[in-house]
Coordinates of C-alpha atoms (C1' of nucleotides) in Angstrom, one line a residue:
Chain A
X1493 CA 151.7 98.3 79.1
X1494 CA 148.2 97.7 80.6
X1495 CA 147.5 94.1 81.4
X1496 CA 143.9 93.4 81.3
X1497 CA 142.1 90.7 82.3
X1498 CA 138.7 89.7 81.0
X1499 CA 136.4 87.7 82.4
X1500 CA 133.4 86.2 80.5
X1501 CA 131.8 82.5 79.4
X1502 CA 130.9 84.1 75.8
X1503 CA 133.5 83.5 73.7
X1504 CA 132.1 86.1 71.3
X1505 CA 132.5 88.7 73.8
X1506 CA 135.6 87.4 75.1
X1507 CA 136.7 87.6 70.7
X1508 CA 135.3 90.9 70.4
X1509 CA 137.1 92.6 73.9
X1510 CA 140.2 90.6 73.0
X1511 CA 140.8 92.3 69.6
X1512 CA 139.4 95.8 70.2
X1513 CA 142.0 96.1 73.4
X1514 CA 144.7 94.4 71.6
X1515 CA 144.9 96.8 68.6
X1516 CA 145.0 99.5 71.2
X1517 CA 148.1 98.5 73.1
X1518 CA 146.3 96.6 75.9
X1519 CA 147.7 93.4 77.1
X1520 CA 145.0 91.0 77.2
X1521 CA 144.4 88.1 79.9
X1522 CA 140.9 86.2 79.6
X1523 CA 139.3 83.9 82.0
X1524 CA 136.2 81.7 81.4
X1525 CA 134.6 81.4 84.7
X1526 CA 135.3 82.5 88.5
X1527 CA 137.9 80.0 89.5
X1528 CA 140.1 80.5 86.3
X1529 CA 139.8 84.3 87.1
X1530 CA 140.9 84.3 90.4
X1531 CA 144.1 82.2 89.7
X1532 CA 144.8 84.4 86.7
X1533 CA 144.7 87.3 88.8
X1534 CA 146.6 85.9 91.3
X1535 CA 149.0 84.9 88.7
X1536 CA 149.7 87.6 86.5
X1537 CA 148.8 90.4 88.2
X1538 CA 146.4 92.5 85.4
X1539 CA 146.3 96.5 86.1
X1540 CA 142.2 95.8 85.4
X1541 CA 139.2 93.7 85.2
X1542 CA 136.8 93.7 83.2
X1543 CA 134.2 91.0 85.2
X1544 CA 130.9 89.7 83.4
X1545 CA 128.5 88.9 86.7
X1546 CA 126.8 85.8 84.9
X1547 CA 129.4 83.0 85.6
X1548 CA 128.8 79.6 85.5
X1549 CA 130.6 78.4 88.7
X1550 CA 131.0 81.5 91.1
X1551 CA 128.9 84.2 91.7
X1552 CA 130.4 87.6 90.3
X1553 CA 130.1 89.4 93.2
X1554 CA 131.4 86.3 95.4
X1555 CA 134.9 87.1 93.0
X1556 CA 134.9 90.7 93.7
X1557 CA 134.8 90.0 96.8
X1558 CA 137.2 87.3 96.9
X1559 CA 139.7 90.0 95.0
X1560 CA 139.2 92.7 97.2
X1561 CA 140.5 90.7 100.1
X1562 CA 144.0 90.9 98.7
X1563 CA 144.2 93.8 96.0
X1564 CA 142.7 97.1 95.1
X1565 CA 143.0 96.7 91.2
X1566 CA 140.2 98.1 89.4
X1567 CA 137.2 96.3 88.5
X1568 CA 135.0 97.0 85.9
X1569 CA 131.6 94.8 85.7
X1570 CA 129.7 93.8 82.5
X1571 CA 126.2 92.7 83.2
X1572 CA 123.2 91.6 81.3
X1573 CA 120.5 92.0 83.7
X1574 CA 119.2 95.5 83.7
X1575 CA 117.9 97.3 87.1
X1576 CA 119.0 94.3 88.9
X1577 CA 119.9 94.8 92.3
X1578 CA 123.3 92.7 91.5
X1579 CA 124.4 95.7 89.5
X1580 CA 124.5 97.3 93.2
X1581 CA 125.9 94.5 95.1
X1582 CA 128.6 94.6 93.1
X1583 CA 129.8 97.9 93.2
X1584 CA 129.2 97.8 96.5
X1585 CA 131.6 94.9 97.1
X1586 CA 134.2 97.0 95.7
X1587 CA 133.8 97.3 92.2
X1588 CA 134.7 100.5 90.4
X1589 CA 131.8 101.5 87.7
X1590 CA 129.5 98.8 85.9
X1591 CA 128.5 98.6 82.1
X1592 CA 125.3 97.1 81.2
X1593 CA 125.1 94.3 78.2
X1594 CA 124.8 94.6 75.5
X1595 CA 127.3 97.3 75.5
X1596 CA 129.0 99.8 73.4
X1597 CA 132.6 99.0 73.2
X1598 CA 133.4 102.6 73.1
X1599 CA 132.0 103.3 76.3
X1600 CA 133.8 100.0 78.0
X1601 CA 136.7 101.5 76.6
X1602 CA 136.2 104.8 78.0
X1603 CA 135.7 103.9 81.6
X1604 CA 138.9 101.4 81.2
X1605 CA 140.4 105.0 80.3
X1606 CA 138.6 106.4 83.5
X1607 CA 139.1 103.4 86.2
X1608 CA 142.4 103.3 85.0
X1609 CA 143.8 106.9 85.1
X1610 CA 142.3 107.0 88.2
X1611 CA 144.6 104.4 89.4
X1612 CA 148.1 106.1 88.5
X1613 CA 149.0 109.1 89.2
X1614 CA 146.3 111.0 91.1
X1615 CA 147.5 113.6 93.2
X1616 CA 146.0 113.3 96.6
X1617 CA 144.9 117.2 97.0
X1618 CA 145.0 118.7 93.3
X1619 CA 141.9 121.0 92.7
X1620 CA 139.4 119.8 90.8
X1621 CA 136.7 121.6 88.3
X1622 CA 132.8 121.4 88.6
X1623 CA 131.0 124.4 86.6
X1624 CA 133.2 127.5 87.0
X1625 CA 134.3 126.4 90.2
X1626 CA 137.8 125.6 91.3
X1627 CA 137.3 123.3 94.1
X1628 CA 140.5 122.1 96.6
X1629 CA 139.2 119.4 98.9
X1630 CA 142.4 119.8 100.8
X1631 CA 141.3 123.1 102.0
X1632 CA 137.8 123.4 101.6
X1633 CA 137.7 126.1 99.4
X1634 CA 135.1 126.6 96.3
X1635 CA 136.3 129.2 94.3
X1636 CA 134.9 130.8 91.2
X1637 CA 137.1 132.2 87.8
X1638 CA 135.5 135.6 89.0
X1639 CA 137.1 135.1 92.3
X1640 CA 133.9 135.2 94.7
X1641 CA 133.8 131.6 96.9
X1642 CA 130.7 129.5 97.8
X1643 CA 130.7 128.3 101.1
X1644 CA 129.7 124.5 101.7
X1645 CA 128.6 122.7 104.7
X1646 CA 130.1 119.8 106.6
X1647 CA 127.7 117.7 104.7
X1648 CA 128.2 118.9 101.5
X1649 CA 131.9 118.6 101.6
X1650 CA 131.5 115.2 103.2
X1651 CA 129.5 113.8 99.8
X1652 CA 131.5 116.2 97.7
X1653 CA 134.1 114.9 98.9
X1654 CA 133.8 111.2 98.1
X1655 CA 132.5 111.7 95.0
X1656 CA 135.4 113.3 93.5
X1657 CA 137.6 111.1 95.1
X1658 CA 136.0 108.5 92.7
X1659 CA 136.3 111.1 89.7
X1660 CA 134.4 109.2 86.8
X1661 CA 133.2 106.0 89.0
X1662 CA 129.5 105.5 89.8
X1663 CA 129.3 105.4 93.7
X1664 CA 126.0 103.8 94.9
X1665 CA 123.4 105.3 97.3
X1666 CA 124.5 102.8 100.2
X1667 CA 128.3 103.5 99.7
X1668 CA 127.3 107.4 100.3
X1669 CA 124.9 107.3 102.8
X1670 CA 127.0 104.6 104.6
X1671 CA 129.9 106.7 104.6
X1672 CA 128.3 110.2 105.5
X1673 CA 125.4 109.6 107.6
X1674 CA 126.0 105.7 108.8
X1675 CA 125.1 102.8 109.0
X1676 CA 121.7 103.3 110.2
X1677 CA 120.7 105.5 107.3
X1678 CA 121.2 103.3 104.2
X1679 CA 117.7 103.9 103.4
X1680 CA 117.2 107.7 103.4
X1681 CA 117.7 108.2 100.0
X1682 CA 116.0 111.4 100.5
X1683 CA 119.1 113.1 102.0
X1684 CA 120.9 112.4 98.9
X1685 CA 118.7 113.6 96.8
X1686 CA 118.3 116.7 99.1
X1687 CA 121.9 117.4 99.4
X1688 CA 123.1 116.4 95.6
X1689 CA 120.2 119.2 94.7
X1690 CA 121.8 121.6 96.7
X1691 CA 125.4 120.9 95.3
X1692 CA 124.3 121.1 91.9
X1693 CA 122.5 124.7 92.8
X1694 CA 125.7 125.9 94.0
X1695 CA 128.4 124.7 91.9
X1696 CA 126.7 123.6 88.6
X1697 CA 125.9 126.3 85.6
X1698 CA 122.4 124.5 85.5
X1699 CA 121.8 123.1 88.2
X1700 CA 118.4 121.5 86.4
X1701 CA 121.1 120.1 83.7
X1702 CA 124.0 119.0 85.5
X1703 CA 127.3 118.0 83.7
X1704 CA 129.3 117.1 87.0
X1705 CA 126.9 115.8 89.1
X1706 CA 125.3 113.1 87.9
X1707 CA 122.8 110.7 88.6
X1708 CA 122.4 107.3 87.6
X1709 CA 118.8 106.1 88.3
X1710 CA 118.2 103.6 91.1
X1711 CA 122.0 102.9 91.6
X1712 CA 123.5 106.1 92.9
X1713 CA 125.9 109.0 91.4
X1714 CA 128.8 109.8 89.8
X1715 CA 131.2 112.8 89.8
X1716 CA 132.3 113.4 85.8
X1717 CA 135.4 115.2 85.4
Chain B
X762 CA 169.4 113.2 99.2
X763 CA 165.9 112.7 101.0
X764 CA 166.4 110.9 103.8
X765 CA 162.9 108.4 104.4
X766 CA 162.2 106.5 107.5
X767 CA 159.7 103.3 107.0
X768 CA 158.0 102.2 109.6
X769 CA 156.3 98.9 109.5
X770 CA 156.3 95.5 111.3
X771 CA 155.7 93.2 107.8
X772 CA 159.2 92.6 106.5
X773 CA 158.0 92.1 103.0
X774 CA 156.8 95.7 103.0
X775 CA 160.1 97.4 104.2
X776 CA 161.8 95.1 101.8
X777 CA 159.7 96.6 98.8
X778 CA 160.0 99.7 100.1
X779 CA 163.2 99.8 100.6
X780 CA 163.9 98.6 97.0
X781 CA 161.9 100.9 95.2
X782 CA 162.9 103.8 97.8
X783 CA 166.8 102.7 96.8
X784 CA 165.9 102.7 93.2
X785 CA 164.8 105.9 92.7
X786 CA 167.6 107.8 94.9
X787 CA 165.9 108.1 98.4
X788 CA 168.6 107.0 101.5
X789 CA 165.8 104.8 103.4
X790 CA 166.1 104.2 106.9
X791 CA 163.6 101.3 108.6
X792 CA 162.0 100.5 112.1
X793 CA 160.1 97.4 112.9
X794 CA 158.3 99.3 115.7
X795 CA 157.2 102.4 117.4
X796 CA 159.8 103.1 119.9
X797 CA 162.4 102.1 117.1
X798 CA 160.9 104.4 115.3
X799 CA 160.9 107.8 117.4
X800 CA 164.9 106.6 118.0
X801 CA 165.6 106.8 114.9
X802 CA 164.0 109.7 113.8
X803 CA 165.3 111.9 116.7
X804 CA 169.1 110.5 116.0
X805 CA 169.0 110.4 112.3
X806 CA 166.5 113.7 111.7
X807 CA 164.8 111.8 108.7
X808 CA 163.2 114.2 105.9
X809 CA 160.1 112.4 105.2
X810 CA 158.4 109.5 107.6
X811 CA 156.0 106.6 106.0
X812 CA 153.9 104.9 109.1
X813 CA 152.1 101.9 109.3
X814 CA 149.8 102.3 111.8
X815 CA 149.5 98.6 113.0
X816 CA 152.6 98.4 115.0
X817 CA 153.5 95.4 118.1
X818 CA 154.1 98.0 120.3
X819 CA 152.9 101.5 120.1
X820 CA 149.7 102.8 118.6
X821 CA 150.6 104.9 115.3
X822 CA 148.5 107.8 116.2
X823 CA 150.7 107.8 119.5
X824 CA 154.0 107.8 117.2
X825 CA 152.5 110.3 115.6
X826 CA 152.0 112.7 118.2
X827 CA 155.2 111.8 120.0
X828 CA 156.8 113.0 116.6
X829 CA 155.0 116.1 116.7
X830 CA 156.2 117.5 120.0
X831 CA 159.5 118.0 118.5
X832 CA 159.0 118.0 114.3
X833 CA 157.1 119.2 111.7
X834 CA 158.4 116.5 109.6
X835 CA 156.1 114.9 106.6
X836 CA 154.4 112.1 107.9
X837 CA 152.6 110.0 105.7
X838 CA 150.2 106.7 107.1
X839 CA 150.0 103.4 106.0
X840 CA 146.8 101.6 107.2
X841 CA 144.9 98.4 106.9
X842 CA 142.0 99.8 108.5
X843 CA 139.7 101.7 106.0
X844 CA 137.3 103.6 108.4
X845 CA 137.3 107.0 108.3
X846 CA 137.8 108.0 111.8
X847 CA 141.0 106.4 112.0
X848 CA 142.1 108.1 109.1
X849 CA 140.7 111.3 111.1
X850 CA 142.6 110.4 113.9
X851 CA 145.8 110.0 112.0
X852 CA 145.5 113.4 110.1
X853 CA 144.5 115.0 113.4
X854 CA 147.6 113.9 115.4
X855 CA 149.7 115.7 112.4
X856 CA 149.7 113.0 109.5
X857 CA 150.2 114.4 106.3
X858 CA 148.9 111.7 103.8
X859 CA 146.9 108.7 104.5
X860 CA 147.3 105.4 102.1
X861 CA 145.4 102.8 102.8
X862 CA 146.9 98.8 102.3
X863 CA 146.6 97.0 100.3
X864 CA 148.7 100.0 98.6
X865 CA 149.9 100.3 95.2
X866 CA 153.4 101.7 95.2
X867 CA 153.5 104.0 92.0
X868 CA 150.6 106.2 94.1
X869 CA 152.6 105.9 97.6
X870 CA 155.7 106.9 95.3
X871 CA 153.3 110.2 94.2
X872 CA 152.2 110.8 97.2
X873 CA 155.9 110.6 98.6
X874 CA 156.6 112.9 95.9
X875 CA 153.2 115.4 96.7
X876 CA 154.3 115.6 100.4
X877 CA 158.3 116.5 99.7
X878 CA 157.4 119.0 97.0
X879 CA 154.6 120.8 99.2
X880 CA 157.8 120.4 102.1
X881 CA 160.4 123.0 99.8
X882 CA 158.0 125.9 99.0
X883 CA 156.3 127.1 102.0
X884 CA 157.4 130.3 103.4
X885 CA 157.2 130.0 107.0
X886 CA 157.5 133.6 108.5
X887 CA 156.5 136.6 106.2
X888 CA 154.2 139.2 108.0
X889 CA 150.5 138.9 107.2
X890 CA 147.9 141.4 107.7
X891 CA 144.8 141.3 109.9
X892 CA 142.2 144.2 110.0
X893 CA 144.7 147.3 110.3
X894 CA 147.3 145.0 111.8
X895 CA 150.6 143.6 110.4
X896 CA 151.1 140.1 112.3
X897 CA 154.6 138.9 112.1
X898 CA 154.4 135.3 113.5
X899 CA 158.5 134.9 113.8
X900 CA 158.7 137.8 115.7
X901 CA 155.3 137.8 117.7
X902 CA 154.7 141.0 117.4
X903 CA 151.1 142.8 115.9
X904 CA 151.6 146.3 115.0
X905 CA 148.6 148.6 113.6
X906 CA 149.5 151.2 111.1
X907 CA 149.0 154.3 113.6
X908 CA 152.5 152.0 115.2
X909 CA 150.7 150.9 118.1
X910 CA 150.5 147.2 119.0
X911 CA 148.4 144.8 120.6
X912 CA 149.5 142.4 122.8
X913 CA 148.2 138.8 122.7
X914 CA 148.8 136.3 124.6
X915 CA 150.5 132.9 124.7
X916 CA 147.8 130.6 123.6
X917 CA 146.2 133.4 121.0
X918 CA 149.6 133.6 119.4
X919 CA 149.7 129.6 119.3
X920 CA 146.0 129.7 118.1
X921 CA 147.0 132.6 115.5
X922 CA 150.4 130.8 113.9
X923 CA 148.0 127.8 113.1
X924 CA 145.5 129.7 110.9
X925 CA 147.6 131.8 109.5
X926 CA 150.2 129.0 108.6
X927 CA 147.3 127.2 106.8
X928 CA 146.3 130.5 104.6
X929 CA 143.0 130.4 103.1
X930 CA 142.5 126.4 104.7
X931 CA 139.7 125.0 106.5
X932 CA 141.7 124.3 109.9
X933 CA 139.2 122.0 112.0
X934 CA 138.4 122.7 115.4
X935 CA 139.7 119.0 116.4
X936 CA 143.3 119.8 114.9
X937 CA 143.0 123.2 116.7
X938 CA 142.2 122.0 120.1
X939 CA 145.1 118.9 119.5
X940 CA 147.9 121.4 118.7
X941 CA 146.9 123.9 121.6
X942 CA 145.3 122.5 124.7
X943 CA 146.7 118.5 123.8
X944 CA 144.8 115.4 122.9
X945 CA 142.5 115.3 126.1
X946 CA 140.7 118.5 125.1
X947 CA 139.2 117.6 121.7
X948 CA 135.6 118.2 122.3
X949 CA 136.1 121.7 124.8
X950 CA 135.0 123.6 121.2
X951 CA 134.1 126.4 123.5
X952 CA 137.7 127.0 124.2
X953 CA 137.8 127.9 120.4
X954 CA 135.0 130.4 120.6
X955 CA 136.2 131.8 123.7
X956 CA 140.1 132.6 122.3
X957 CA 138.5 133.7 118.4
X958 CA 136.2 136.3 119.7
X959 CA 139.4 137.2 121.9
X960 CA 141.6 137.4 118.5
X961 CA 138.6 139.2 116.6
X962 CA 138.0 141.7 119.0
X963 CA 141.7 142.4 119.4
X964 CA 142.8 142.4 116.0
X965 CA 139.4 143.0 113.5
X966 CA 137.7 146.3 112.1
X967 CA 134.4 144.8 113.2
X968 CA 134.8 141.9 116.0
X969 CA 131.3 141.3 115.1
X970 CA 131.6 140.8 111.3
X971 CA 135.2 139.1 110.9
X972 CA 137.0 139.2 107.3
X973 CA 140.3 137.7 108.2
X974 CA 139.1 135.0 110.8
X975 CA 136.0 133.0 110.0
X976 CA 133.6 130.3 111.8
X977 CA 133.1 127.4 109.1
X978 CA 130.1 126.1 111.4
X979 CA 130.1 122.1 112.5
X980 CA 133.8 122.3 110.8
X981 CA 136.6 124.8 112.2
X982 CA 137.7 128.1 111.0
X983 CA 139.9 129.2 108.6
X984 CA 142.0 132.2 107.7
X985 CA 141.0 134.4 104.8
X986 CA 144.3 136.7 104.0
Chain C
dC1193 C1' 150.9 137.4 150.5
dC1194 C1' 148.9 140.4 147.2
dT1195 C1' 147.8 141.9 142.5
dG1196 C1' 146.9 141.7 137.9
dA1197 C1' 146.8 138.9 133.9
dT1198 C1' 145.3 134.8 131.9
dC1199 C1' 142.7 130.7 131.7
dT1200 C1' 138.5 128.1 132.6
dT1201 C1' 133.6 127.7 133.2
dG1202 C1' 128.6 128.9 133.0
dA1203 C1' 124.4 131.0 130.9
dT1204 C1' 121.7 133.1 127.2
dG1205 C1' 120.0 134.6 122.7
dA1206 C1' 120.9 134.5 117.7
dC1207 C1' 122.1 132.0 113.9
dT1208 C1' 123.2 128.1 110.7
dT1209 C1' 122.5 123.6 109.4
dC1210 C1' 119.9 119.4 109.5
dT1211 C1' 115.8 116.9 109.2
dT1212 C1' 111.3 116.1 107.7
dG1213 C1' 107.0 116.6 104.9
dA1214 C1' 104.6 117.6 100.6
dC1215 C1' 104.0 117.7 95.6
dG1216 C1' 104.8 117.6 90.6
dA1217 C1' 107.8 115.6 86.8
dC1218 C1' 109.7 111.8 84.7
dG1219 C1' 110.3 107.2 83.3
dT1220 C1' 109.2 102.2 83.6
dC1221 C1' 106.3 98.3 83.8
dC1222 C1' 102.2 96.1 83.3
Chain D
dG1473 C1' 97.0 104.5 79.2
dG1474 C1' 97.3 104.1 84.1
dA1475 C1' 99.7 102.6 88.4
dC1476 C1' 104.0 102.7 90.5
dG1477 C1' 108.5 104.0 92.0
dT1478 C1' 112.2 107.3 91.8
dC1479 C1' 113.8 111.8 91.3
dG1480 C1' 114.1 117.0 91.9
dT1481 C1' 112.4 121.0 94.3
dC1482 C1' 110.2 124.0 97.7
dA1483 C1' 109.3 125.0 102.4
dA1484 C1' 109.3 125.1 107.5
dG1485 C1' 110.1 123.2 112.1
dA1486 C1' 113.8 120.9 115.0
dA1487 C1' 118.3 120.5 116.5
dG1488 C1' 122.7 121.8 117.0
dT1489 C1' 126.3 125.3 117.0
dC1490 C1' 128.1 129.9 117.7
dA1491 C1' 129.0 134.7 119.8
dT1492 C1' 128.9 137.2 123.7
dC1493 C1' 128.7 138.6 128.4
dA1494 C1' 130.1 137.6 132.9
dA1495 C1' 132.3 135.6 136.9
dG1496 C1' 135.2 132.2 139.3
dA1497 C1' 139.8 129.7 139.3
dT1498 C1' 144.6 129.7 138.6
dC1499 C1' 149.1 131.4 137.9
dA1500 C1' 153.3 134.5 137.9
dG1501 C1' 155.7 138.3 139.6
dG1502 C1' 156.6 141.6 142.8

DNA sequence: CCTGATCTTGATGACTTCTTGACGACGTCC
DNA sequence: GGACGTCGTCAAGAAGTCATCAAGATCAGG
């Protein structure tokens, strides 16, 4: 059974998540602010979180990060402000995909679905799909149903790469450029938008319309299975 | 009954290891350190090695390649350190897998799983073709069909048994250069050009337009059967 | 010690990939 | 409705990588 913990100072929404994951098997932890939280997870161990940033002691980032120094369980973020930088800072600390408030419970519950599956079983090197492209990341090899292969470059397969190794999560523009082309080149946004172009014109139907590759505005992208 | 071999200096992880190995059928054998470790696994032969590579005494990548002069057995890293060019070293030296800690066990359980099962179904030695020539790799011999063969030498054979063991894979030019000329050798990528055209013009239709062996550029080359 | 094969090293032109700049489309905020 | 910032796209120069030819160094066998 999934044990998930949920962290908010609204008691409506704390009411709301409470009975919507109970009736779907979830075991449900809650916390009302940062400190409680932490113990909690330390405690009981929850297979997710579900983190509002607005607390009224810690910081919500300040708790991811206090998390991540001991475990990778997924964290989900609720937050209220929109096209807030926090958003970013959090997932950047380590948390897994971000929902914006007021939300649709439906969608929390579909990335709890996502962040969650994620977590189990994933086979390190099982192909993946994007468009009618088979893609093993294992051996570098883009295949089409019709057989024919696209070749990618280092750079491609190097975003490509970490992207679907986050299959459903938003990954920011830092994480990415970070990873690919360094430290020094957080703010080159231009390369990602360059290369997630190309990408899309090789492995999405339409690339103008892209259903694996997506963007999420001012935060970064996200690889949907 | 697979035999595993856990290497690690934290007690607490070979104990949950070992439980959870025990559980579910595996004979586990442990070392605490690096030259424990290459004892053990030349006097017991285990099927399956899982490696932290933070050991007291030896660096992990060493124990890795130490291990690889003598067995192609499955090794799969444990590492606290999440930069990627460890995790490039690691898979360079002849790792398998990489998890990084804090780990949860279900996925190293997979991955133990992935790595065993990929271990059965490879057949090592059938005779592959190459232009108009039928390479068998057991026997080192290349025969065309008019019956007369070419002769190639000791480090094109070498060079030959990697890509064609890895059919269809992106082989990278710093594995390449590891397996054949050793660790000190990693950036002489002209070595690689130099033996390629060697094997192209000995074994292709058209040297100058391979199909069988191909230049991913920035990345390696691969094998297309 | 000599000879032929193999390995190593150097130089050059061709090609691929990366980087950079410019511009229009879209959405948001004031 | 207009200014602003972000995004997607096209295009071209810069940088890096590769294939090939060629010659010197090294090694093994006779």
């Amino acid at each position: 059974m999934t044990r998930v913990l949920i962290v908010d100072d609204e008691p409506q929404i704390l009411r709301a998540l409470r009975i919507n994951l109970t009736a779907r098997q979830y075991e449900v932890l809650v916390a009302a602010d940062g400190t409680a939280a932490l113990q909690v997870a330390a405690h009981d161990r929850p297979d997710l979180v579900v983190l509002d940033l607005g607390l009224p002691d810690l910081d919500g980032v300040e708790v991811i990060r206090k998390l991540r120094t001991w475990t990778p369980v997924p964290i989900i973020v609720l937050s209220g402000r929109v096209g807030s930088s926090d958003k970013v800072d959090a997932l950047d600390a380590g948390a897994d995909d971000y929902v914006t408030k007021p939300f649709n419970v439906d969608e929390l519950l579909a990335r709890i679905r996502a962040v969650t599956r994620r977590q189990g079983g994933a086979e390190p090197t099982a192909p993946v799909r994007i468009g009618r492209f088979t893609i093993d990341l294992a051996a570098r090899t883009a295949v089409a149903d019709s057989g024919e292969s696209v070749h990618l470059t280092k750079t491609e397969w190097h975003l490509l790469d970490i992207l679907v190794r986050n299959p459903g999560a938003l990954v920011t523009q830092r994480y990415l450029l970070q990873q690919v082309w360094g430290p020094t080149y957080l703010h080159e946004t231009h390369y990602l938008r360059q290369y997630l172009a190309q990408l899309r014109r090789k492995l999405e139907y339409d690339p103008a319309r892209p259903r694996h590759l997506l963007t999420e505005p001012g935060m970064g992208y996200r690889y949907a299975p």
